[in-house]
XYZ file of C-alpha atoms in Angstrom:
407
model
C 0.000 0.000 0.000
C 1.346 3.414 -1.033
C -0.650 6.307 0.409
C -0.943 9.903 -0.751
C -2.101 12.339 1.945
C -3.337 15.518 0.275
C -3.106 18.453 2.686
C -0.630 18.936 5.514
C -2.581 21.233 7.822
C -3.873 20.129 11.212
C -5.424 16.775 10.284
C -2.892 15.859 7.606
C -0.013 16.541 9.985
C -1.701 14.638 12.843
C -2.081 11.629 10.536
C 1.715 11.293 10.336
C 2.725 10.358 13.918
C -0.204 7.940 14.226
C 0.705 6.200 10.965
C 4.399 6.223 11.855
C 3.712 3.673 14.616
C 2.082 1.196 12.200
C 3.572 -1.086 9.556
C 0.645 -1.910 7.216
C 1.844 0.356 4.364
C 4.943 0.645 2.229
C 5.218 4.417 1.860
C 3.299 7.676 2.459
C 3.642 10.813 0.348
C 2.531 14.002 2.112
C 1.524 16.626 -0.454
C 0.484 20.244 -0.085
C 0.200 23.378 -2.206
C 2.911 24.756 0.093
C 5.689 22.189 -0.202
C 7.458 23.553 2.872
C 4.449 22.496 4.955
C 4.701 18.960 3.556
C 8.438 18.918 4.253
C 7.759 20.058 7.806
C 5.649 16.938 8.380
C 8.441 14.816 6.949
C 11.072 16.428 9.159
C 9.005 16.088 12.318
C 7.788 12.529 11.954
C 9.786 10.437 9.476
C 12.866 10.372 11.749
C 15.108 9.153 8.962
C 13.163 5.983 8.161
C 12.447 6.959 4.562
C 8.835 5.787 4.888
C 7.538 9.329 4.314
C 8.236 11.781 1.512
C 6.988 15.257 0.582
C 5.572 16.706 -2.635
C 4.042 19.912 -3.976
C 0.510 19.529 -5.343
C -2.221 21.793 -6.669
C -5.190 19.840 -5.315
C -7.641 21.927 -7.346
C -6.342 20.244 -10.526
C -7.588 16.654 -11.035
C -4.928 16.028 -13.673
C -2.195 17.015 -11.208
C -3.625 14.647 -8.588
C -3.740 11.781 -11.096
C -0.231 12.551 -12.356
C 1.269 12.475 -8.846
C -0.556 9.218 -8.086
C 0.882 7.577 -11.201
C 4.380 8.944 -10.653
C 4.512 7.660 -7.061
C 2.651 4.376 -7.621
C -0.075 5.489 -5.214
C -2.741 2.919 -4.314
C -4.745 4.954 -1.755
C -5.443 8.690 -1.546
C -6.536 10.432 1.661
C -8.113 13.847 1.127
C -7.170 15.975 4.166
C -8.049 19.424 2.809
C -11.215 21.486 3.142
C -14.380 20.432 1.287
C -13.908 22.900 -1.567
C -11.356 20.501 -3.026
C -13.267 17.246 -2.591
C -14.317 16.902 -6.223
C -10.978 17.548 -7.965
C -9.187 15.111 -5.626
C -12.053 12.590 -5.958
C -11.876 12.887 -9.750
C -8.073 12.730 -9.948
C -8.023 9.628 -7.752
C -10.599 7.920 -9.982
C -8.630 8.785 -13.096
C -5.513 7.268 -11.518
C -7.367 4.067 -10.574
C -6.641 4.405 -6.840
C -8.766 4.008 -3.698
C -10.113 7.296 -2.317
C -10.850 8.334 1.288
C -12.029 11.644 2.670
C -13.331 13.095 5.920
C -15.928 15.499 4.473
C -18.316 15.162 1.540
C -18.698 17.389 -1.507
C -20.336 20.718 -0.727
C -24.045 21.470 -0.586
C -25.979 24.359 -2.077
C -29.109 25.688 -0.343
C -32.421 25.438 -2.137
C -32.809 28.672 -4.125
C -36.415 29.277 -3.051
C -36.995 27.275 0.170
C -33.617 27.107 1.953
C -35.217 26.454 5.348
C -37.484 23.625 4.330
C -36.239 21.910 1.202
C -32.689 20.714 0.530
C -31.018 21.930 -2.624
C -27.813 20.161 -3.610
C -27.034 17.957 -0.633
C -23.672 17.120 0.902
C -22.164 14.291 -1.112
C -24.603 14.491 -4.033
C -21.798 15.093 -6.521
C -19.921 12.037 -5.250
C -22.861 9.663 -5.051
C -23.858 10.682 -8.582
C -20.671 8.913 -9.728
C -21.105 5.784 -7.598
C -21.917 3.547 -10.563
C -18.752 4.600 -12.402
C -16.602 3.730 -9.365
C -18.376 0.396 -8.965
C -18.048 -0.497 -12.631
C -14.284 0.015 -12.443
C -14.049 -1.963 -9.203
C -12.758 1.097 -7.342
C -13.640 2.189 -3.804
C -14.360 5.703 -2.601
C -14.755 5.565 1.188
C -16.344 8.907 2.002
C -16.780 10.592 5.384
C -14.094 8.574 7.200
C -12.971 11.010 9.897
C -14.469 11.162 13.367
C -17.705 13.008 12.527
C -18.516 11.817 9.957
C -16.646 8.562 10.289
C -16.446 6.997 13.714
C -19.931 8.317 14.527
C -21.232 6.349 11.518
C -19.364 3.209 12.596
C -21.108 3.568 15.958
C -24.501 3.669 14.215
C -23.732 0.458 12.317
C -22.471 -1.218 15.513
C -25.693 -0.289 17.314
C -27.764 -1.765 14.495
C -25.743 -4.984 14.324
C -25.175 -5.663 18.019
C -27.317 -3.578 20.376
C -30.806 -3.048 18.944
C -33.667 -5.063 17.518
C -35.099 -1.932 15.932
C -33.850 1.664 15.889
C -35.976 4.752 16.271
C -33.486 7.637 16.215
C -29.793 8.088 15.506
C -28.603 11.399 16.956
C -24.965 12.380 16.574
C -23.858 14.699 19.380
C -20.496 16.465 19.635
C -19.232 18.586 22.519
C -16.074 19.644 24.322
C -14.796 21.583 27.319
C -11.642 22.724 25.519
C -10.134 26.076 26.506
C -7.453 27.925 24.546
C -5.312 30.145 26.769
C -4.653 33.657 25.495
C -7.433 33.825 22.884
C -10.944 35.221 23.121
C -11.934 33.317 19.963
C -9.867 30.436 18.618
C -11.741 27.633 16.806
C -10.116 24.237 17.250
C -10.957 23.212 13.683
C -10.856 24.911 10.272
C -12.948 28.092 10.508
C -13.674 27.786 6.776
C -15.325 24.402 7.329
C -16.952 25.530 10.585
C -18.661 28.465 8.870
C -19.835 26.179 6.079
C -21.343 23.669 8.503
C -22.894 26.126 10.930
C -24.393 28.785 8.649
C -25.769 26.476 5.970
C -29.298 25.202 6.617
C -28.982 22.156 8.902
C -30.441 18.979 7.465
C -32.594 16.301 9.119
C -33.778 12.939 7.780
C -37.041 11.196 8.590
C -38.181 7.940 7.050
C -41.627 9.239 6.057
C -40.448 12.676 4.930
C -36.929 12.161 3.600
C -34.355 14.947 3.935
C -35.463 18.443 4.920
C -33.779 21.568 6.236
C -34.186 23.964 9.165
C -32.889 27.448 10.043
C -29.335 27.503 11.489
C -28.981 26.701 15.213
C -32.469 25.139 15.416
C -33.863 22.848 18.123
C -31.440 23.632 20.986
C -31.055 20.941 23.629
C -28.813 20.341 26.608
C -26.836 17.145 26.189
C -24.677 15.678 28.956
C -21.326 14.407 27.705
C -19.324 11.737 29.566
C -15.927 11.683 31.290
C -16.310 14.984 33.100
C -17.260 17.176 30.139
C -20.810 17.533 31.407
C -23.917 19.293 30.052
C -23.533 21.466 26.945
C -26.158 23.271 24.893
C -26.224 21.742 21.397
C -27.899 22.981 18.206
C -28.629 21.660 14.732
C -25.954 22.186 12.113
C -25.439 20.729 8.646
C -23.395 17.539 8.795
C -22.598 14.502 6.684
C -23.922 11.791 9.004
C -27.490 12.826 8.214
C -26.741 12.168 4.537
C -24.868 8.900 5.124
C -26.596 6.981 7.930
C -30.038 6.586 6.260
C -28.428 4.908 3.253
C -27.367 1.889 5.351
C -29.078 2.075 8.772
C -32.770 1.200 9.181
C -34.162 3.896 11.486
C -36.909 6.525 11.716
C -34.925 9.762 12.157
C -31.334 11.050 11.973
C -30.006 14.353 13.376
C -26.701 16.069 14.122
C -26.186 18.630 16.879
C -23.017 20.335 18.023
C -22.167 22.075 21.286
C -21.171 25.476 19.945
C -21.981 27.712 22.915
C -23.724 31.086 22.866
C -20.565 33.139 22.241
C -19.509 31.048 19.252
C -23.004 31.271 17.769
C -23.036 35.052 18.146
C -19.669 35.347 16.396
C -20.942 33.256 13.493
C -24.131 35.310 13.258
C -22.070 38.502 13.195
C -19.819 37.168 10.440
C -22.938 36.362 8.434
C -24.485 39.796 9.005
C -21.286 41.465 7.803
C -20.952 39.187 4.789
C -17.656 37.834 6.082
C -18.827 34.255 5.598
C -18.988 34.745 1.812
C -16.719 32.700 -0.440
C -17.008 34.739 -3.637
C -13.996 37.078 -3.979
C -14.447 40.835 -3.499
C -12.044 43.500 -4.708
C -9.941 45.195 -2.032
C -7.430 47.799 -3.207
C -6.990 46.086 -6.530
C -6.776 42.545 -5.145
C -9.559 39.949 -5.216
C -10.006 38.047 -1.987
C -12.662 35.832 -0.413
C -14.058 37.325 2.838
C -14.091 33.877 4.433
C -10.438 33.363 3.572
C -9.665 36.697 5.261
C -11.400 35.515 8.431
C -9.405 32.283 8.333
C -6.147 34.198 7.833
C -6.877 36.440 10.828
C -7.475 33.551 13.237
C -4.799 31.301 14.741
C -3.967 28.087 12.880
C -5.873 25.285 14.681
C -2.878 22.975 14.259
C -0.771 25.255 16.466
C -3.185 25.583 19.365
C -2.166 22.386 21.143
C 0.267 23.817 23.721
C -2.265 26.511 24.680
C -5.248 24.163 24.828
C -6.625 22.159 27.729
C -9.639 19.927 28.164
C -11.385 17.106 26.338
C -13.440 16.671 23.184
C -16.175 14.074 22.715
C -17.705 12.673 19.527
C -20.555 10.228 19.759
C -23.824 8.775 18.590
C -26.974 8.451 20.672
C -29.229 5.631 19.527
C -32.758 5.009 20.763
C -35.149 2.203 19.981
C -35.941 -1.320 21.085
C -33.170 -3.488 22.465
C -32.674 -7.109 21.534
C -34.633 -8.084 24.649
C -37.717 -6.233 23.379
C -37.446 -3.370 25.889
C -36.916 0.333 25.208
C -33.232 1.198 25.080
C -31.069 4.323 24.753
C -27.281 4.286 24.481
C -24.576 6.820 23.742
C -21.564 5.359 21.942
C -18.689 7.793 22.285
C -15.010 8.594 21.895
C -13.288 11.075 24.215
C -9.836 12.526 23.605
C -7.809 14.567 26.111
C -5.650 17.328 24.616
C -2.934 16.791 27.219
C -2.487 13.230 25.976
C -2.508 13.936 22.232
C -0.223 16.934 22.502
C 2.155 15.176 24.855
C 2.416 12.084 22.674
C 2.129 13.386 19.095
C 2.294 17.195 19.266
C -1.234 17.290 17.826
C -4.177 19.062 19.435
C -7.124 16.892 20.415
C -9.670 17.792 17.728
C -7.393 17.223 14.729
C -5.876 14.092 16.319
C -9.308 12.607 16.945
C -10.187 13.230 13.300
C -6.905 11.843 11.940
C -6.783 8.543 13.838
C -9.867 7.158 12.091
C -8.644 7.172 8.465
C -5.416 5.529 9.640
C -7.497 2.728 11.177
C -9.623 2.465 8.024
C -6.562 2.258 5.786
C -5.136 -0.545 7.925
C -8.415 -2.468 7.593
C -8.302 -2.003 3.809
C -4.692 -3.192 3.809
C -5.389 -6.379 5.761
C -8.602 -7.178 3.881
C -11.010 -6.729 6.785
C -12.750 -4.016 4.765
C -13.238 -4.128 1.003
C -15.741 -2.919 -1.533
C -16.398 -0.966 -4.697
C -18.423 2.159 -5.378
C -18.997 5.237 -3.253
C -19.524 3.918 0.275
C -19.834 5.426 3.746
C -18.405 3.871 6.923
C -21.825 2.342 7.671
C -21.382 -0.006 4.707
C -18.659 -1.971 6.512
C -18.580 -4.435 9.407
C -17.944 -2.257 12.491
C -16.351 -4.589 15.046
C -12.997 -4.846 13.275
C -12.764 -1.050 13.214
C -13.646 -0.594 16.880
C -11.292 -3.365 18.011
C -8.426 -1.832 16.040
C -9.225 1.630 17.404
C -8.676 0.218 20.883
C -5.384 -1.251 19.707
C -4.331 2.242 18.625
C -4.716 3.415 22.220
C -7.881 5.371 21.445
C -10.598 3.539 23.401
C -14.301 4.101 22.834
C -17.212 3.582 25.204
C -20.908 2.774 25.456
C -23.051 4.523 28.035
C -26.474 3.159 28.841
C -29.018 5.920 29.427
C -32.585 5.984 30.649
C -34.801 5.851 27.552
C -36.378 9.206 26.728
C -40.128 9.025 27.268
């Protein structure tokens, strides 16, 4: 297995020390538009083994992606850049005849007339539209294989296979008590992606209605997270699980809510009011620049926040329904990561580390044959136990919390 990691920001860089401890692959090429960033990953984590190398790549050009894959004999491509570049990397990987993995689906577009009711172009539509072509060529595109989406979807499949006789709701819930010293506002993940997720109309799926949308930050609820994180107010945001889980999990309803906090929500609302969430370039003193890119440039790089960050982050999936004994059941399957541990071990802050560990696990399962397939598939399409067992082996344990069923 020869792997190409496209993007050497927070998640791409965090992938390196995790993969460095495993031996299921032959070589990994780390590629970035800024080659010095790729070389930085190499210098920090290869430690003279020669198992890693660095390359410069324009990920917006499918031909360039395919050319690098062919030149390096790449068998598997991991897309670790923001969702704007999903389709060119997806296309270049297909053209090169390699296996594709990503951690976010192709972008959505709100319905032009009913944005808060009807979905327009949904997350992943552009990728699933090409599923037959991937299947016909015997190629696999494993989409949404981070933590959320990714591990949260594996949890849903595990609940269906092992914990429930029938499932009513699958509710992905994400929260953290992370604090970044010295900053009033410092998102722990890409602000570009965060704006996209939080200000787009959130999407919900119901068996009788299909997919529909709501206004941003709808249906607030207080959710209690485990391992000392505690209760956090969570709201609806747009997320890939709602588009993936119903394709493979038999249930009545799927939602995603994230613990943003009032201050974070107000900042996002202000950015929207000022037009600073826009992606179309505007002219400023003769230069064209995207307002959202300006916001991202003004904020600290999430990858560098680790030494200033403290606390834990939790990703998980609440499942309700009827247990295998015929009684009502509610469980929360979860994964908690402590920033002190990830920074101390791998010099990676908790949020990007938690995202990066899951595609490493998935690639190892593809390498050893535990997972295989063709077409455009989500994590739910695969047997979950092998993934969860291997995640434990990586020193990243997960848990199941039984909860009193909601009346």
